Each structure stands twice: as C-alpha cells, then as structure tokens.
mmCIF file of C-alpha atoms and ligand atoms in Angstrom:
data_model
loop_
_atom_site.group_PDB
_atom_site.id
_atom_site.type_symbol
_atom_site.label_atom_id
_atom_site.label_comp_id
_atom_site.label_asym_id
_atom_site.label_seq_id
_atom_site.Cartn_x
_atom_site.Cartn_y
_atom_site.Cartn_z
ATOM 1 C CA MET A 183 283.073 196.327 -45.708
ATOM 2 C CA THR A 184 285.367 197.824 -43.038
ATOM 3 C CA THR A 185 289.038 198.265 -43.922
ATOM 4 C CA ARG A 186 291.702 198.068 -41.237
ATOM 5 C CA LEU A 187 295.258 199.358 -41.482
ATOM 6 C CA ILE A 188 297.868 197.478 -39.443
ATOM 7 C CA ARG A 189 300.642 200.073 -39.232
ATOM 8 C CA SER A 190 304.171 200.468 -37.840
ATOM 9 C CA ILE A 191 305.020 196.786 -38.340
ATOM 10 C CA GLY A 192 308.719 196.377 -37.507
ATOM 11 C CA GLU A 193 309.034 193.032 -39.306
ATOM 12 C CA LEU A 194 306.259 191.648 -41.489
ATOM 13 C CA THR A 195 306.534 188.002 -42.570
ATOM 14 C CA THR A 196 304.230 187.473 -45.541
ATOM 15 C CA ASN A 197 305.445 184.037 -46.755
ATOM 16 C CA ASP A 198 304.854 185.465 -50.230
ATOM 17 C CA PRO A 199 308.146 185.514 -52.141
ATOM 18 C CA SER A 200 306.839 188.152 -54.539
ATOM 19 C CA LEU A 201 306.773 190.612 -51.636
ATOM 20 C CA GLY A 202 309.540 192.180 -49.558
ATOM 21 C CA ASP A 203 313.059 190.794 -49.562
ATOM 22 C CA GLY A 204 312.425 188.145 -52.234
ATOM 23 C CA THR A 205 313.039 185.158 -49.940
ATOM 24 C CA ALA A 206 310.415 182.466 -49.248
ATOM 25 C CA LEU A 207 309.491 184.394 -46.089
ATOM 26 C CA GLY A 208 308.726 187.544 -48.118
ATOM 27 C CA ARG A 209 309.878 189.872 -45.323
ATOM 28 C CA LEU A 210 309.281 193.601 -45.161
ATOM 29 C CA ARG A 211 310.552 196.029 -42.520
ATOM 30 C CA ASP A 212 308.711 199.216 -41.500
ATOM 31 C CA ALA A 213 305.658 197.842 -43.208
ATOM 32 C CA ALA A 214 301.895 198.121 -43.181
ATOM 33 C CA MET A 215 299.054 195.823 -44.178
ATOM 34 C CA VAL A 216 295.395 196.442 -45.015
ATOM 35 C CA VAL A 217 292.727 193.827 -44.350
ATOM 36 C CA ASP A 218 288.954 193.650 -44.413
ATOM 37 C CA GLU A 219 286.827 191.168 -42.465
ATOM 38 C CA SER A 220 288.172 188.207 -44.415
ATOM 39 C CA ARG A 221 291.090 188.998 -46.747
ATOM 40 C CA VAL A 222 294.404 190.778 -47.038
ATOM 41 C CA LEU A 223 293.860 193.744 -49.396
ATOM 42 C CA TRP A 224 297.260 195.460 -49.479
ATOM 43 C CA VAL A 225 300.818 194.992 -48.173
ATOM 44 C CA GLY A 226 303.633 197.500 -48.521
ATOM 45 C CA PRO A 227 305.961 200.019 -46.955
ATOM 46 C CA GLN A 228 304.612 202.083 -44.078
ATOM 47 C CA SER A 229 305.338 205.281 -46.039
ATOM 48 C CA ARG A 230 302.803 204.284 -48.732
ATOM 49 C CA ALA A 231 300.042 203.009 -46.436
ATOM 50 C CA PRO A 232 296.573 204.068 -47.621
ATOM 51 C CA ASP A 233 293.822 205.536 -45.409
ATOM 52 C CA CYS A 234 291.480 202.995 -43.829
ATOM 53 C CA ASP A 235 288.343 202.939 -41.679
ATOM 54 C CA GLU A 236 290.268 201.669 -38.645
ATOM 55 C CA VAL A 237 293.922 201.712 -37.598
ATOM 56 C CA ILE A 238 295.883 199.298 -35.399
ATOM 57 C CA ASP A 239 299.322 200.724 -34.584
ATOM 58 C CA VAL A 240 301.591 197.847 -33.512
ATOM 59 C CA ASP A 241 304.497 200.123 -32.587
ATOM 60 C CA GLY A 242 307.359 198.235 -34.244
ATOM 61 C CA ALA A 243 306.141 194.710 -33.403
ATOM 62 C CA ALA A 244 306.589 191.713 -35.679
ATOM 63 C CA VAL A 245 303.549 190.370 -37.548
ATOM 64 C CA THR A 246 303.323 186.863 -39.002
ATOM 65 C CA PRO A 247 300.682 184.647 -40.629
ATOM 66 C CA GLY A 248 298.605 182.619 -38.144
ATOM 67 C CA PHE A 249 299.767 179.071 -37.473
ATOM 68 C CA VAL A 250 298.117 176.212 -39.356
ATOM 69 C CA ASP A 251 298.124 173.162 -37.070
ATOM 70 C CA CYS A 252 297.449 170.420 -39.613
ATOM 71 C CA HIS A 253 297.498 167.423 -37.231
ATOM 72 C CA THR A 254 295.585 167.093 -33.954
ATOM 73 C CA HIS A 255 293.600 164.397 -32.171
ATOM 74 C CA LEU A 256 292.048 166.719 -29.626
ATOM 75 C CA VAL A 257 288.630 165.031 -29.320
ATOM 76 C CA PHE A 258 289.242 162.605 -26.460
ATOM 77 C CA ALA A 259 288.393 161.995 -22.822
ATOM 78 C CA GLY A 260 290.693 160.944 -20.009
ATOM 79 C CA GLU A 261 294.474 161.250 -19.757
ATOM 80 C CA ARG A 262 297.568 159.013 -19.791
ATOM 81 C CA SER A 263 300.173 160.841 -17.728
ATOM 82 C CA ASP A 264 301.217 157.525 -16.161
ATOM 83 C CA GLU A 265 302.402 156.307 -19.600
ATOM 84 C CA PHE A 266 304.335 159.538 -20.082
ATOM 85 C CA GLU A 267 306.034 159.073 -16.729
ATOM 86 C CA ALA A 268 306.885 155.458 -17.531
ATOM 87 C CA ARG A 269 308.476 156.501 -20.844
ATOM 88 C CA MET A 270 310.548 159.143 -19.130
ATOM 89 C CA SER A 271 312.108 156.325 -17.144
ATOM 90 C CA GLY A 272 312.660 154.024 -20.121
ATOM 91 C CA ALA A 273 309.368 152.432 -21.269
ATOM 92 C CA THR A 274 308.778 152.468 -25.045
ATOM 93 C CA TYR A 275 305.653 153.571 -26.919
ATOM 94 C CA ASP A 276 303.854 150.978 -29.055
ATOM 95 C CA GLY A 277 300.369 152.440 -29.499
ATOM 96 C CA GLY A 278 298.892 150.087 -26.905
ATOM 97 C CA GLY A 279 297.586 152.950 -24.773
ATOM 98 C CA ILE A 280 295.177 154.069 -27.518
ATOM 99 C CA ALA A 281 292.702 151.448 -26.224
ATOM 100 C CA ARG A 282 292.628 153.212 -22.828
ATOM 101 C CA THR A 283 291.641 156.503 -24.436
ATOM 102 C CA VAL A 284 289.058 154.677 -26.550
ATOM 103 C CA ALA A 285 287.449 153.304 -23.367
ATOM 104 C CA ALA A 286 287.434 156.732 -21.661
ATOM 105 C CA THR A 287 286.083 158.477 -24.765
ATOM 106 C CA ARG A 288 283.282 155.983 -25.329
ATOM 107 C CA ALA A 289 282.224 156.502 -21.691
ATOM 108 C CA ALA A 290 282.151 160.319 -21.889
ATOM 109 C CA SER A 291 278.964 162.286 -22.541
ATOM 110 C CA THR A 292 278.857 164.346 -25.734
ATOM 111 C CA SER A 293 278.572 167.536 -23.747
ATOM 112 C CA ASP A 294 281.689 166.709 -21.675
ATOM 113 C CA LEU A 295 283.581 165.739 -24.833
ATOM 114 C CA ARG A 296 282.656 169.034 -26.449
ATOM 115 C CA THR A 297 283.751 170.976 -23.388
ATOM 116 C CA VAL A 298 287.196 169.379 -23.102
ATOM 117 C CA SER A 299 287.770 169.431 -26.868
ATOM 118 C CA HIS A 300 286.846 173.100 -27.203
ATOM 119 C CA ALA A 301 289.143 173.926 -24.271
ATOM 120 C CA ARG A 302 292.073 172.279 -26.092
ATOM 121 C CA ALA A 303 291.236 174.125 -29.304
ATOM 122 C CA ALA A 304 291.094 177.380 -27.333
ATOM 123 C CA ALA A 305 294.561 176.695 -25.886
ATOM 124 C CA LEU A 306 295.927 176.082 -29.396
ATOM 125 C CA ARG A 307 294.340 179.311 -30.607
ATOM 126 C CA ARG A 308 295.891 181.278 -27.744
ATOM 127 C CA SER A 309 299.251 179.931 -28.912
ATOM 128 C CA GLY A 310 298.579 181.476 -32.339
ATOM 129 C CA VAL A 311 296.798 178.709 -34.239
ATOM 130 C CA THR A 312 294.251 180.217 -36.626
ATOM 131 C CA THR A 313 293.360 176.989 -38.491
ATOM 132 C CA LEU A 314 293.463 173.486 -37.079
ATOM 133 C CA GLU A 315 292.749 170.005 -38.302
ATOM 134 C CA VAL A 316 290.970 167.599 -35.918
ATOM 135 C CA LYS A 317 290.770 163.803 -36.248
ATOM 136 C CA SER A 318 288.402 161.190 -34.888
ATOM 137 C CA GLY A 319 289.886 157.816 -33.915
ATOM 138 C CA TYR A 320 289.199 157.334 -30.208
ATOM 139 C CA ASP A 321 285.895 155.475 -30.433
ATOM 140 C CA LEU A 322 286.252 152.944 -33.266
ATOM 141 C CA THR A 323 282.552 152.125 -33.602
ATOM 142 C CA VAL A 324 280.343 153.333 -36.446
ATOM 143 C CA GLU A 325 278.147 155.673 -34.393
ATOM 144 C CA GLY A 326 280.944 156.583 -32.005
ATOM 145 C CA GLU A 327 283.282 157.770 -34.764
ATOM 146 C CA ALA A 328 280.402 159.772 -36.231
ATOM 147 C CA ARG A 329 279.902 161.378 -32.802
ATOM 148 C CA LEU A 330 283.587 162.394 -32.610
ATOM 149 C CA LEU A 331 283.441 163.839 -36.139
ATOM 150 C CA ASP A 332 280.450 165.921 -35.099
ATOM 151 C CA VAL A 333 282.391 167.322 -32.159
ATOM 152 C CA ALA A 334 285.363 167.996 -34.463
ATOM 153 C CA ALA A 335 283.096 169.796 -36.942
ATOM 154 C CA SER A 336 281.943 172.131 -34.166
ATOM 155 C CA ILE A 337 285.579 173.282 -33.889
ATOM 156 C CA THR A 338 286.915 173.360 -37.444
ATOM 157 C CA ASP A 339 286.102 172.684 -41.066
ATOM 158 C CA GLU A 340 289.275 170.552 -41.454
ATOM 159 C CA VAL A 341 287.855 167.301 -40.084
ATOM 160 C CA THR A 342 289.534 163.900 -40.513
ATOM 161 C CA PHE A 343 288.040 160.415 -40.192
ATOM 162 C CA LEU A 344 290.576 158.131 -38.470
ATOM 163 C CA GLY A 345 288.531 154.980 -37.925
ATOM 164 C CA ALA A 346 291.719 153.083 -38.854
ATOM 165 C CA HIS A 347 293.634 154.217 -35.763
ATOM 166 C CA VAL A 348 294.083 150.729 -34.244
ATOM 167 C CA VAL A 349 292.052 147.519 -34.239
ATOM 168 C CA PRO A 350 289.802 147.757 -31.151
ATOM 169 C CA PRO A 351 290.335 144.909 -28.675
ATOM 170 C CA GLU A 352 286.899 143.362 -29.249
ATOM 171 C CA PHE A 353 287.510 142.910 -33.011
ATOM 172 C CA ASP A 354 289.239 140.484 -35.330
ATOM 173 C CA ARG A 355 291.556 142.540 -37.607
ATOM 174 C CA ASP A 356 290.104 141.542 -40.978
ATOM 175 C CA ALA A 357 286.569 142.134 -39.738
ATOM 176 C CA TYR A 358 287.569 145.558 -38.438
ATOM 177 C CA VAL A 359 289.242 146.608 -41.714
ATOM 178 C CA ASP A 360 286.059 145.480 -43.531
ATOM 179 C CA LEU A 361 283.943 147.556 -41.139
ATOM 180 C CA VAL A 362 286.104 150.669 -41.614
ATOM 181 C CA CYS A 363 286.006 150.276 -45.415
ATOM 182 C CA GLY A 364 282.280 149.517 -45.427
ATOM 183 C CA ALA A 365 279.630 150.660 -42.936
ATOM 184 C CA MET A 366 281.891 153.016 -40.980
ATOM 185 C CA MET A 367 283.130 154.743 -44.144
ATOM 186 C CA GLU A 368 279.581 155.115 -45.423
ATOM 187 C CA ARG A 369 278.433 156.706 -42.152
ATOM 188 C CA CYS A 370 281.506 158.884 -41.575
ATOM 189 C CA ALA A 371 282.599 160.075 -45.038
ATOM 190 C CA PRO A 372 279.844 162.714 -45.273
ATOM 191 C CA LEU A 373 281.017 164.159 -41.943
ATOM 192 C CA ALA A 374 284.651 164.718 -42.891
ATOM 193 C CA ARG A 375 286.892 166.231 -45.544
ATOM 194 C CA TRP A 376 289.826 163.885 -44.910
ATOM 195 C CA ALA A 377 290.593 160.247 -44.117
ATOM 196 C CA ASP A 378 293.712 159.131 -42.273
ATOM 197 C CA VAL A 379 295.149 155.731 -41.322
ATOM 198 C CA PHE A 380 297.798 154.785 -38.758
ATOM 199 C CA CYS A 381 300.046 152.719 -41.036
ATOM 200 C CA ASP A 382 302.708 151.503 -38.661
ATOM 201 C CA ARG A 383 304.042 148.681 -36.568
ATOM 202 C CA GLY A 384 301.267 147.511 -34.213
ATOM 203 C CA ALA A 385 298.560 149.407 -36.110
ATOM 204 C CA PHE A 386 297.704 148.743 -39.800
ATOM 205 C CA SER A 387 299.901 147.107 -42.448
ATOM 206 C CA VAL A 388 300.584 148.720 -45.830
ATOM 207 C CA ASP A 389 298.025 146.425 -47.502
ATOM 208 C CA GLU A 390 295.352 147.109 -44.889
ATOM 209 C CA SER A 391 296.075 150.835 -45.080
ATOM 210 C CA ARG A 392 295.880 150.775 -48.881
ATOM 211 C CA ALA A 393 292.434 149.166 -48.635
ATOM 212 C CA VAL A 394 291.202 151.820 -46.173
ATOM 213 C CA LEU A 395 292.617 154.692 -48.230
ATOM 214 C CA GLY A 396 291.108 153.246 -51.418
ATOM 215 C CA ALA A 397 287.677 153.019 -49.805
ATOM 216 C CA ALA A 398 288.068 156.562 -48.467
ATOM 217 C CA ALA A 399 288.996 157.969 -51.868
ATOM 218 C CA ALA A 400 286.026 156.146 -53.424
ATOM 219 C CA ALA A 401 283.810 157.772 -50.768
ATOM 220 C CA GLY A 402 285.075 161.206 -51.831
ATOM 221 C CA LEU A 403 287.543 161.848 -49.007
ATOM 222 C CA GLU A 404 290.996 163.340 -49.452
ATOM 223 C CA LEU A 405 293.849 161.409 -47.883
ATOM 224 C CA ARG A 406 296.459 161.779 -45.157
ATOM 225 C CA VAL A 407 298.592 159.026 -43.611
ATOM 226 C CA HIS A 408 300.268 158.475 -40.210
ATOM 227 C CA ALA A 409 303.452 156.611 -41.133
ATOM 228 C CA GLN A 410 306.850 155.507 -39.934
ATOM 229 C CA GLN A 411 306.557 156.816 -36.404
ATOM 230 C CA LEU A 412 307.568 153.437 -35.030
ATOM 231 C CA GLY A 413 309.525 151.798 -37.843
ATOM 232 C CA LEU A 414 310.385 151.612 -41.544
ATOM 233 C CA THR A 415 307.116 150.057 -42.666
ATOM 234 C CA GLY A 416 306.644 151.376 -46.210
ATOM 235 C CA GLY A 417 303.930 153.829 -45.156
ATOM 236 C CA VAL A 418 305.677 156.838 -46.679
ATOM 237 C CA ALA A 419 305.823 155.155 -50.103
ATOM 238 C CA LEU A 420 302.144 154.240 -49.735
ATOM 239 C CA ALA A 421 301.218 157.859 -48.981
ATOM 240 C CA VAL A 422 303.029 158.976 -52.147
ATOM 241 C CA GLU A 423 301.457 156.122 -54.159
ATOM 242 C CA VAL A 424 297.905 157.141 -53.219
ATOM 243 C CA GLY A 425 298.576 160.871 -53.653
ATOM 244 C CA ALA A 426 297.981 161.721 -49.994
ATOM 245 C CA ALA A 427 298.108 165.406 -49.099
ATOM 246 C CA SER A 428 300.416 164.599 -46.202
ATOM 247 C CA VAL A 429 302.380 161.859 -44.527
ATOM 248 C CA ASP A 430 302.753 162.529 -40.850
ATOM 249 C CA HIS A 431 305.424 161.612 -38.253
ATOM 250 C CA CYS A 432 308.202 160.311 -40.563
ATOM 251 C CA THR A 433 310.349 159.669 -37.505
ATOM 252 C CA HIS A 434 312.068 156.947 -39.533
ATOM 253 C CA VAL A 435 312.700 157.558 -43.248
ATOM 254 C CA THR A 436 315.002 156.143 -45.906
ATOM 255 C CA ASP A 437 316.714 158.160 -48.632
ATOM 256 C CA ASP A 438 314.324 156.509 -51.107
ATOM 257 C CA ASP A 439 311.365 157.771 -49.052
ATOM 258 C CA LEU A 440 312.792 161.288 -49.180
ATOM 259 C CA GLU A 441 313.328 161.139 -52.929
ATOM 260 C CA ALA A 442 309.802 159.861 -53.476
ATOM 261 C CA LEU A 443 308.421 162.675 -51.308
ATOM 262 C CA ALA A 444 310.510 165.309 -53.062
ATOM 263 C CA SER A 445 309.071 164.383 -56.444
ATOM 264 C CA SER A 446 305.473 164.201 -55.165
ATOM 265 C CA THR A 447 302.847 166.641 -53.914
ATOM 266 C CA THR A 448 302.748 164.920 -50.497
ATOM 267 C CA VAL A 449 303.830 167.154 -47.619
ATOM 268 C CA ALA A 450 305.872 165.636 -44.762
ATOM 269 C CA VAL A 451 304.412 166.687 -41.413
ATOM 270 C CA LEU A 452 306.909 166.526 -38.551
ATOM 271 C CA LEU A 453 305.539 166.204 -35.025
ATOM 272 C CA PRO A 454 308.326 167.017 -32.579
ATOM 273 C CA GLY A 455 305.949 166.841 -29.603
ATOM 274 C CA ALA A 456 305.635 163.106 -30.289
ATOM 275 C CA GLU A 457 309.389 162.493 -30.175
ATOM 276 C CA PHE A 458 309.548 164.635 -27.033
ATOM 277 C CA ALA A 459 306.826 162.741 -25.173
ATOM 278 C CA THR A 460 307.776 159.259 -26.370
ATOM 279 C CA ARG A 461 311.460 159.962 -25.696
ATOM 280 C CA SER A 462 312.292 158.918 -29.264
ATOM 281 C CA ARG A 463 315.123 160.111 -31.449
ATOM 282 C CA TYR A 464 314.083 163.185 -33.426
ATOM 283 C CA PRO A 465 314.268 162.878 -37.226
ATOM 284 C CA SER A 466 316.627 165.322 -38.925
ATOM 285 C CA ALA A 467 314.480 167.908 -40.679
ATOM 286 C CA ARG A 468 317.576 168.905 -42.660
ATOM 287 C CA ARG A 469 317.457 165.606 -44.556
ATOM 288 C CA PHE A 470 313.988 166.590 -45.806
ATOM 289 C CA VAL A 471 314.851 170.216 -46.598
ATOM 290 C CA ASP A 472 318.084 169.325 -48.378
ATOM 291 C CA VAL A 473 316.301 167.206 -50.997
ATOM 292 C CA GLY A 474 313.411 169.646 -51.437
ATOM 293 C CA VAL A 475 310.567 167.975 -49.492
ATOM 294 C CA THR A 476 307.790 170.377 -48.451
ATOM 295 C CA LEU A 477 307.669 170.327 -44.643
ATOM 296 C CA ALA A 478 305.002 171.166 -42.102
ATOM 297 C CA ILE A 479 305.185 171.171 -38.311
ATOM 298 C CA ALA A 480 302.147 170.363 -36.176
ATOM 299 C CA THR A 481 301.361 169.662 -32.519
ATOM 300 C CA ASP A 482 299.767 166.168 -32.842
ATOM 301 C CA CYS A 483 297.779 167.183 -29.725
ATOM 302 C CA ASN A 484 296.679 163.824 -28.226
ATOM 303 C CA PRO A 485 296.677 162.163 -24.805
ATOM 304 C CA GLY A 486 299.208 159.430 -25.586
ATOM 305 C CA THR A 487 302.190 160.773 -27.454
ATOM 306 C CA SER A 488 301.981 164.568 -27.487
ATOM 307 C CA TYR A 489 299.713 166.466 -25.107
ATOM 308 C CA LEU A 490 300.962 169.693 -26.679
ATOM 309 C CA THR A 491 298.783 172.760 -27.199
ATOM 310 C CA SER A 492 301.484 175.236 -28.235
ATOM 311 C CA MET A 493 302.688 175.699 -31.809
ATOM 312 C CA PRO A 494 305.651 177.890 -30.729
ATOM 313 C CA ILE A 495 306.912 175.017 -28.561
ATOM 314 C CA ALA A 496 306.542 172.594 -31.484
ATOM 315 C CA MET A 497 308.537 175.079 -33.594
ATOM 316 C CA ALA A 498 311.216 175.490 -30.925
ATOM 317 C CA LEU A 499 311.658 171.701 -30.688
ATOM 318 C CA ALA A 500 311.948 171.529 -34.483
ATOM 319 C CA VAL A 501 314.696 174.147 -34.333
ATOM 320 C CA ARG A 502 316.598 172.768 -31.348
ATOM 321 C CA GLU A 503 316.186 169.059 -32.034
ATOM 322 C CA MET A 504 315.509 168.657 -35.769
ATOM 323 C CA GLY A 505 317.866 171.254 -37.204
ATOM 324 C CA LEU A 506 315.525 173.805 -38.776
ATOM 325 C CA SER A 507 316.322 177.510 -38.705
ATOM 326 C CA ALA A 508 313.811 179.743 -36.901
ATOM 327 C CA ASP A 509 312.617 180.989 -40.297
ATOM 328 C CA GLU A 510 312.195 177.451 -41.674
ATOM 329 C CA ALA A 511 310.207 176.465 -38.590
ATOM 330 C CA LEU A 512 307.936 179.490 -38.958
ATOM 331 C CA TYR A 513 307.340 178.705 -42.636
ATOM 332 C CA ALA A 514 306.628 175.014 -41.849
ATOM 333 C CA ALA A 515 304.155 176.020 -39.105
ATOM 334 C CA THR A 516 302.279 178.382 -41.426
ATOM 335 C CA ARG A 517 302.575 177.873 -45.170
ATOM 336 C CA GLY A 518 303.759 174.271 -44.718
ATOM 337 C CA GLY A 519 300.649 173.444 -42.678
ATOM 338 C CA ALA A 520 298.489 175.160 -45.278
ATOM 339 C CA ALA A 521 300.100 173.029 -48.026
ATOM 340 C CA ALA A 522 299.430 169.889 -45.968
ATOM 341 C CA LEU A 523 295.753 170.894 -45.853
ATOM 342 C CA ARG A 524 295.734 171.956 -49.514
ATOM 343 C CA ARG A 525 294.648 175.442 -48.531
ATOM 344 C CA PRO A 526 296.369 178.006 -50.762
ATOM 345 C CA ASP A 527 294.364 180.754 -49.039
ATOM 346 C CA LEU A 528 296.114 180.121 -45.701
ATOM 347 C CA GLY A 529 299.576 180.395 -44.188
ATOM 348 C CA HIS A 530 300.636 183.591 -45.960
ATOM 349 C CA LEU A 531 299.746 187.267 -46.064
ATOM 350 C CA GLY A 532 299.882 187.947 -49.777
ATOM 351 C CA VAL A 533 297.039 189.991 -51.287
ATOM 352 C CA GLY A 534 293.903 187.830 -51.318
ATOM 353 C CA ALA A 535 295.019 185.524 -48.475
ATOM 354 C CA ARG A 536 292.702 184.924 -45.564
ATOM 355 C CA ALA A 537 293.318 187.641 -42.971
ATOM 356 C CA ASP A 538 294.639 185.316 -40.254
ATOM 357 C CA PHE A 539 297.641 186.924 -38.590
ATOM 358 C CA LEU A 540 299.551 187.273 -35.339
ATOM 359 C CA ILE A 541 300.812 190.436 -33.693
ATOM 360 C CA LEU A 542 303.821 189.535 -31.566
ATOM 361 C CA ASP A 543 305.075 191.060 -28.370
ATOM 362 C CA ALA A 544 308.505 191.057 -30.042
ATOM 363 C CA PRO A 545 310.423 192.950 -32.729
ATOM 364 C CA ARG A 546 311.318 189.775 -34.659
ATOM 365 C CA ALA A 547 309.505 186.500 -35.355
ATOM 366 C CA ALA A 548 312.570 184.593 -34.107
ATOM 367 C CA HIS A 549 311.360 185.399 -30.565
ATOM 368 C CA LEU A 550 308.686 182.717 -31.074
ATOM 369 C CA VAL A 551 311.342 180.046 -30.654
ATOM 370 C CA TYR A 552 313.879 182.066 -28.657
ATOM 371 C CA ARG A 553 311.661 182.844 -25.648
ATOM 372 C CA LEU A 554 310.506 179.291 -24.925
ATOM 373 C CA GLY A 555 307.163 179.157 -23.143
ATOM 374 C CA ASP A 556 306.718 182.948 -23.088
ATOM 375 C CA ALA A 557 303.530 184.632 -24.352
ATOM 376 C CA VAL A 558 305.203 186.012 -27.491
ATOM 377 C CA VAL A 559 301.919 185.919 -29.453
ATOM 378 C CA ALA A 560 300.204 189.045 -28.127
ATOM 379 C CA ARG A 561 297.159 189.126 -30.384
ATOM 380 C CA VAL A 562 295.539 186.571 -32.685
ATOM 381 C CA GLU A 563 293.429 187.866 -35.589
ATOM 382 C CA ARG A 564 291.405 185.055 -37.085
ATOM 383 C CA VAL A 565 288.598 184.861 -39.619
ATOM 384 C CA ALA A 566 286.152 182.324 -38.175
ATOM 385 C CA PRO A 567 285.818 179.244 -40.416
ATOM 386 C CA ALA A 568 282.510 178.468 -42.068
ATOM 387 C CA LEU A 569 281.748 175.405 -39.941
ATOM 388 C CA THR A 570 279.891 172.555 -41.535
ATOM 389 C CA ARG A 571 277.934 172.033 -38.295
ATOM 390 C CA PRO A 572 277.302 174.391 -35.342
HETATM 391 O O1 LIG B 758 299.750 160.577 -33.718
HETATM 392 N N1 LIG B 758 300.312 157.495 -33.778
HETATM 393 C C1 LIG B 758 299.120 157.383 -33.678
HETATM 394 N N2 LIG B 758 298.276 158.224 -33.113
HETATM 395 C C2 LIG B 758 298.659 159.240 -32.174
HETATM 396 C C3 LIG B 758 298.841 158.732 -30.793
HETATM 397 C C4 LIG B 758 297.689 158.038 -30.274
HETATM 398 C C5 LIG B 758 297.743 157.699 -28.822
HETATM 399 O O2 LIG B 758 298.739 157.139 -28.323
HETATM 400 O O3 LIG B 758 296.723 158.001 -28.178
HETATM 401 C C6 LIG B 758 299.874 159.981 -32.676
HETATM 402 O O4 LIG B 758 300.960 159.994 -32.088
HETATM 403 FE FE1 LIG B 759 298.767 161.724 -34.792
#
C-alpha cells in the first residue's frame, strides 16, 4: 500500500462537518491530506502532516471532493441542435424529440455507441466528475435497452434502466407499460442498479409510473424518478411515496411537495442545464434549502434538453439562476450527488472516504463558479470504479 501526502493545501473542502471550521463544508486552511490507492487516511493541519511514501505539493491551491454527477443520459447517437436553436427563438420543449434520438441510437453500431458515450464520459471527467450515473432510455426495445445498459456499465457502476422514458411511436401505451414492467424489466434489471421513469406531461402518468416503479422494486432495483420538469403532475409526491433515492428536475414544485421532500430521504436533483437549454424558468433552489430538502446538482447530459458535459457550469448556473451560494453549489455537486446515489463513501474527504479529489488551479473553491468556462480543475484524482462489465 503506497501512501501519498497532499501538502500545502491553501483551502481544503472536506464536506465533513467534524473536520475544520465546523460548517457543512468542513473547511481547513493550510492543510494536508493523506490517501492510499483507494481511501482518505488522514486530514489535518499542514504542520502535523505525517511522512508518506510520496508527496504532492499543491503550493497553496484549493482541494475539493470530486464531483458526483448523479444524472446523465450520455449513451445516445445523433444530435438535436436544430431543436435547441428553435427553442432559443421561442419553441417549447415537450419531450417529442426523444423519438428522434431513439431512431438514431437504434441505428448506431455498438462500437460507435461506445466510442461516443466514452468520449462524453471523458469530457465530464475532465470537468472534475469522479463518479457518474448513466441511464438507458434511447432504444425502448427489450434487447436494445439491454445493449445501452451494457454500454453504460462499461463506463460506470451507477447504471439506471430508463425503459419508461416515453412510449415509442410504434406502441400502444398500455402495451408498452406492460412490456416495461414485464419482459423488459426481467431482461434489464440484472444489468442495472437503478430504475427511473419520466413521470411528466407527455411521458408517463403517476399511475403508469407507479406501476413501473413497483415492478422495478420487485425486480430488486432501487428507484429514481424524473418529475415535474414540464408541469405539476404529482411526480414528486410519487417519488416520496415509493421511497425513491432521488426526484430529478423539480422545475415546478408546490410547497406541499417541498414539505414532503423535507421529511423524506428522497434527494431533489436540480438540473440547471435543462432550464438553460429549454429556455425554461429556473426553479428557486432557495425554496428547497429553506425547508431543509437535501439538494444535488447534476448535468443531465443528453442530446435534447442539456448537452452539458461540465459540472462547474452546472454549478455556476445554479448559483446565478437558482440562488445557491458557491459553497451550497459545491456541496450539492459533491455530497448532494453522493446522497442521491446513496453512496456514503463519496462526495466528501473525511477519513475512510473514497480518495476522489480535485486539485484546483485556484486558491479558493469559489473560482469553480467565478471563472465560468475556465479550466479551474487542474488535476482529477479518481479511484476507478469496480465495473460490473468491462
Ligand atoms: O432529463 N426529461 C426527460 N429526459 C431527458 C431529455 C430527453 C430528451 O429530450 O432527449 C431529460 O431532460
Ligand atoms: Fe434526465
């Protein structure tokens, strides 16, 4: 086991309130950290740093936990820039374009799909993402969804089955819901950790979504829900009812939704890239924070509503447009994402955490959102996940 000392850290964000300044961010100045190949072993003041096998001197730079991007749809072929352009001049998003990506994805070879998907994951990692979730949902046939899950599992161990993305054009809705709950679930559940459903206007109703989530839970999957991106449909309450780990989008929420979330274990995942690229009104993140809802921020990387491969830009949008502080956005992009994936080993740098961290080309983590589009993340240290498939 090789020990490494990260020394001369100007500002260390641990996200462990038992360390440093006692806030949620657990900040230390003039700090040092010791890691081995997989875990954080020690955190403390520079003056008390122990000897290690190797030393990385970061010369006053800020160090943070790696970003946990808990919501992506990066396994797809084709592109939909024409829809983006149309929205910028007033068209509205209704999910109808998903069928275009389904057609392009079905037509792509597995090797091309792997190449483009891995390139998107690599872009996210360059932006500082050390763990990412990847969904299926752009094939909508039994074998096709299994193929997308296989590609996803070659990227990450946080794989999500989203057969219930929309009803494909060739199907009757009831027959499709039956297929997702039956043969598709049976084929796909062993290939994923999570199941998700797009419970929204134009996609699946609350009752249809409840059926899919029930079948998923019975098949041993843990649950996440896309809800209330397009309207107040009752999807947030459903996510709480079924004990989902997260409810994602929440562009529209009622005070009752917020109260239900605050007294649940369901994390609200905000996706500012989606409001940006659909030209929608951003939800106020303050409404969530003020009542005590656990928040995460993610990219939602997908061809229709958020072709975003940068977590710092997602964080900056959450600060500028949703009302989070820079520190709240950092926490939501790290420990919040880890909570949404039920991964207590991620998103912080307390002793025993996975040694996923970022060395910034900046003295303070606030530069992540201050220097928009700049390469503030200078070095990404990531423990490779134990993939379920090569
Ligand atoms: O999270 N909302 C549903 N799914 C994706 C968009 C899918 C698409 O338009 O291709 C999302 O925004
Ligand atoms: Fe999404």
